[in-house]
Amino acid sequence: MKVKGVKLNSKLKVDLGLLYTIMLLLAVGVVMVYSASSYYGMFNYKSSTYFLLRQFVFTIIGLIAMFIFSRVDYHKFKDIAWPMYLITPFLLVSVFFFKATKGAQRWIKLGPLSFQPSELAKYVIVIMLATLLVKKGEQIKEFWKGVVPCLILGGIYAILILAQKNLSIASVTMIVTFILIVVAGAKNKQMFGIVLPMLAMAAAGFAFFEPYRRARLMNFINPWQDPAGNGYQLIQSFYALGAGGVTGLGLGQSRQKTLYMPEPHNDFIFAIIGEELGLIGCLVIIGLFIFFIYRGIKIAIEARDDYGTLLATGITSIVAVQAIINIAVVTGSMPVTGVPLPFISYGGSALVINLIAMGILLNISRQTKINKKGV
């Protein structure tokens, strides 16, 4: 393999700080999925280990995929960026041929397995934009020729995801699109003076004019006005976090997971962490994500080319934005929305795809070593 005429040394190590952080988050995820889901699994599936076994299997599959992709030169994704971008919309549309779950059509279901195309779409748009932005070069400073086409590419995906009643992931897609365009060198005046206000108004509009989203927004302000309805999940989260205090009730000792918190192993697993491991446990998780972001930014800065910088920035941003939104929702800092906590919340397709992305990020970190060693 060669990059710009430089032979890649297969013995070069990945960023160990990033790798260890990912492994720690995965370990926490497996343990907490079991702890949070044991009662729910026993009640609904007659097995306290139902979700643990599935999460463990997907973790192993994801780790194998991460290792494989960490050995694949990330420049190869340039060649398949457009095919991936053109194929993914068909996957996003295909969810409408499957039965809705809780009023939303977001999954392709094949027997006992399910796949959420929007999880893939987030990373596909990163690969596509990284490829396009490198080609545009200084043209990104031109609003209509540089910025607008990139916004359209991200917007197409966001609209398809929004049609699945998934404003949260649609928002993540556009936030990451915005970040990549800024990092690529677009003018701050245009991005923060025009694009950001427009994106904010669009998100507010979609949230306010859809009745169920508007109800969530109003209940976020005062969840106790509808404690048995739209405010129920947030109130249970408050009870869990409050009960945990500083040191927590102890691993496995959560009370809110005993059918008070709806599906505690999913989007609100951070509340169960707070209840069982306390403020200390929450701060450790937050610290791991902060360190992950730091290593991701470091890899982006030290990448051997602009494509690596943009790709690392996009991948890191997806994990960072989702973690921030999830923790903000669980702590009542923003309206309730369905964004899982990366590496920790239960979910097979999300976990495997996230780990594939981590493999790409680790491959970028391998190639930054070349610059340091002068290979």
mmCIF file with all atom_site columns, N, CA and C in Angstrom, residues 12-16 295 298 302 304 364-375:
data_model
loop_
_atom_site.group_PDB
_atom_site.id
_atom_site.type_symbol
_atom_site.label_atom_id
_atom_site.label_alt_id
_atom_site.label_comp_id
_atom_site.label_asym_id
_atom_site.label_entity_id
_atom_site.label_seq_id
_atom_site.pdbx_PDB_ins_code
_atom_site.Cartn_x
_atom_site.Cartn_y
_atom_site.Cartn_z
_atom_site.occupancy
_atom_site.B_iso_or_equiv
_atom_site.pdbx_formal_charge
_atom_site.auth_seq_id
_atom_site.auth_comp_id
_atom_site.auth_asym_id
_atom_site.auth_atom_id
_atom_site.pdbx_PDB_model_num
ATOM 1  N N  . LEU A 1 12  ? 3.331  -0.274 12.150 1.00 0.00 ? 12  LEU A N  1
ATOM 2  C CA . LEU A 1 12  ? 3.055  0.956  12.883 1.00 0.00 ? 12  LEU A CA 1
ATOM 3  C C  . LEU A 1 12  ? 1.837  0.763  13.785 1.00 0.00 ? 12  LEU A C  1
ATOM 4  N N  . LYS A 1 13  ? 1.924  1.253  15.003 1.00 0.00 ? 13  LYS A N  1
ATOM 5  C CA . LYS A 1 13  ? 0.868  1.034  15.987 1.00 0.00 ? 13  LYS A CA 1
ATOM 6  C C  . LYS A 1 13  ? -0.225 2.098  15.876 1.00 0.00 ? 13  LYS A C  1
ATOM 7  N N  . VAL A 1 14  ? -1.410 1.699  16.286 1.00 0.00 ? 14  VAL A N  1
ATOM 8  C CA . VAL A 1 14  ? -2.524 2.632  16.323 1.00 0.00 ? 14  VAL A CA 1
ATOM 9  C C  . VAL A 1 14  ? -2.383 3.519  17.560 1.00 0.00 ? 14  VAL A C  1
ATOM 10 N N  . ASP A 1 15  ? -3.234 4.516  17.664 1.00 0.00 ? 15  ASP A N  1
ATOM 11 C CA . ASP A 1 15  ? -3.259 5.380  18.834 1.00 0.00 ? 15  ASP A CA 1
ATOM 12 C C  . ASP A 1 15  ? -3.782 4.565  20.021 1.00 0.00 ? 15  ASP A C  1
ATOM 13 N N  . LEU A 1 16  ? -2.883 4.181  20.916 1.00 0.00 ? 16  LEU A N  1
ATOM 14 C CA . LEU A 1 16  ? -3.264 3.310  22.028 1.00 0.00 ? 16  LEU A CA 1
ATOM 15 C C  . LEU A 1 16  ? -4.202 4.002  23.008 1.00 0.00 ? 16  LEU A C  1
ATOM 16 N N  . ARG A 1 295 ? -8.382 12.684 21.843 1.00 0.00 ? 295 ARG A N  1
ATOM 17 C CA . ARG A 1 295 ? -7.556 11.839 20.973 1.00 0.00 ? 295 ARG A CA 1
ATOM 18 C C  . ARG A 1 295 ? -8.008 11.936 19.521 1.00 0.00 ? 295 ARG A C  1
ATOM 19 N N  . LYS A 1 298 ? -6.723 15.138 18.143 1.00 0.00 ? 298 LYS A N  1
ATOM 20 C CA . LYS A 1 298 ? -5.272 15.017 17.968 1.00 0.00 ? 298 LYS A CA 1
ATOM 21 C C  . LYS A 1 298 ? -4.947 14.237 16.689 1.00 0.00 ? 298 LYS A C  1
ATOM 22 N N  . GLU A 1 302 ? -2.986 15.678 13.349 1.00 0.00 ? 302 GLU A N  1
ATOM 23 C CA . GLU A 1 302 ? -1.734 15.059 12.931 1.00 0.00 ? 302 GLU A CA 1
ATOM 24 C C  . GLU A 1 302 ? -1.871 14.173 11.682 1.00 0.00 ? 302 GLU A C  1
ATOM 25 N N  . ARG A 1 304 ? -1.905 12.793 7.976  1.00 0.00 ? 304 ARG A N  1
ATOM 26 C CA . ARG A 1 304 ? -0.892 13.118 6.973  1.00 0.00 ? 304 ARG A CA 1
ATOM 27 C C  . ARG A 1 304 ? -1.438 13.920 5.796  1.00 0.00 ? 304 ARG A C  1
ATOM 28 N N  . ILE A 1 364 ? -6.292 5.939  10.497 1.00 0.00 ? 364 ILE A N  1
ATOM 29 C CA . ILE A 1 364 ? -5.759 7.293  10.311 1.00 0.00 ? 364 ILE A CA 1
ATOM 30 C C  . ILE A 1 364 ? -4.657 7.548  11.327 1.00 0.00 ? 364 ILE A C  1
ATOM 31 N N  . SER A 1 365 ? -4.860 7.074  12.560 1.00 0.00 ? 365 SER A N  1
ATOM 32 C CA . SER A 1 365 ? -3.839 7.274  13.593 1.00 0.00 ? 365 SER A CA 1
ATOM 33 C C  . SER A 1 365 ? -2.569 6.496  13.277 1.00 0.00 ? 365 SER A C  1
ATOM 34 N N  . ARG A 1 366 ? -2.691 5.340  12.660 1.00 0.00 ? 366 ARG A N  1
ATOM 35 C CA . ARG A 1 366 ? -1.509 4.571  12.253 1.00 0.00 ? 366 ARG A CA 1
ATOM 36 C C  . ARG A 1 366 ? -0.671 5.361  11.262 1.00 0.00 ? 366 ARG A C  1
ATOM 37 N N  . GLN A 1 367 ? -1.321 6.042  10.352 1.00 0.00 ? 367 GLN A N  1
ATOM 38 C CA . GLN A 1 367 ? -0.596 6.732  9.299  1.00 0.00 ? 367 GLN A CA 1
ATOM 39 C C  . GLN A 1 367 ? -0.005 8.054  9.767  1.00 0.00 ? 367 GLN A C  1
ATOM 40 N N  . THR A 1 368 ? -0.480 8.587  10.877 1.00 0.00 ? 368 THR A N  1
ATOM 41 C CA . THR A 1 368 ? 0.157  9.796  11.406 1.00 0.00 ? 368 THR A CA 1
ATOM 42 C C  . THR A 1 368 ? 1.555  9.464  11.932 1.00 0.00 ? 368 THR A C  1
ATOM 43 N N  . LYS A 1 369 ? 1.797  8.230  12.301 1.00 0.00 ? 369 LYS A N  1
ATOM 44 C CA . LYS A 1 369 ? 3.114  7.824  12.801 1.00 0.00 ? 369 LYS A CA 1
ATOM 45 C C  . LYS A 1 369 ? 4.178  7.965  11.720 1.00 0.00 ? 369 LYS A C  1
ATOM 46 N N  . ILE A 1 370 ? 3.785  7.874  10.466 1.00 0.00 ? 370 ILE A N  1
ATOM 47 C CA . ILE A 1 370 ? 4.723  7.982  9.360  1.00 0.00 ? 370 ILE A CA 1
ATOM 48 C C  . ILE A 1 370 ? 5.402  9.345  9.379  1.00 0.00 ? 370 ILE A C  1
ATOM 49 N N  . ASN A 1 371 ? 4.604  10.383 9.634  1.00 0.00 ? 371 ASN A N  1
ATOM 50 C CA . ASN A 1 371 ? 5.169  11.741 9.639  1.00 0.00 ? 371 ASN A CA 1
ATOM 51 C C  . ASN A 1 371 ? 6.201  11.884 10.752 1.00 0.00 ? 371 ASN A C  1
ATOM 52 N N  . LYS A 1 372 ? 5.924  11.243 11.892 1.00 0.00 ? 372 LYS A N  1
ATOM 53 C CA . LYS A 1 372 ? 6.820  11.380 13.046 1.00 0.00 ? 372 LYS A CA 1
ATOM 54 C C  . LYS A 1 372 ? 8.138  10.625 12.833 1.00 0.00 ? 372 LYS A C  1
ATOM 55 N N  . LYS A 1 373 ? 8.024  9.447  12.187 1.00 0.00 ? 373 LYS A N  1
ATOM 56 C CA . LYS A 1 373 ? 9.210  8.610  12.028 1.00 0.00 ? 373 LYS A CA 1
ATOM 57 C C  . LYS A 1 373 ? 9.945  8.852  10.729 1.00 0.00 ? 373 LYS A C  1
ATOM 58 N N  . GLY A 1 374 ? 9.282  9.577  9.812  1.00 0.00 ? 374 GLY A N  1
ATOM 59 C CA . GLY A 1 374 ? 9.917  9.875  8.536  1.00 0.00 ? 374 GLY A CA 1
ATOM 60 C C  . GLY A 1 374 ? 10.078 8.664  7.662  1.00 0.00 ? 374 GLY A C  1
ATOM 61 N N  . VAL A 1 375 ? 9.187  7.684  7.785  1.00 0.00 ? 375 VAL A N  1
ATOM 62 C CA . VAL A 1 375 ? 9.272  6.462  6.996  1.00 0.00 ? 375 VAL A CA 1
ATOM 63 C C  . VAL A 1 375 ? 9.050  6.767  5.522  1.00 0.00 ? 375 VAL A C  1
#
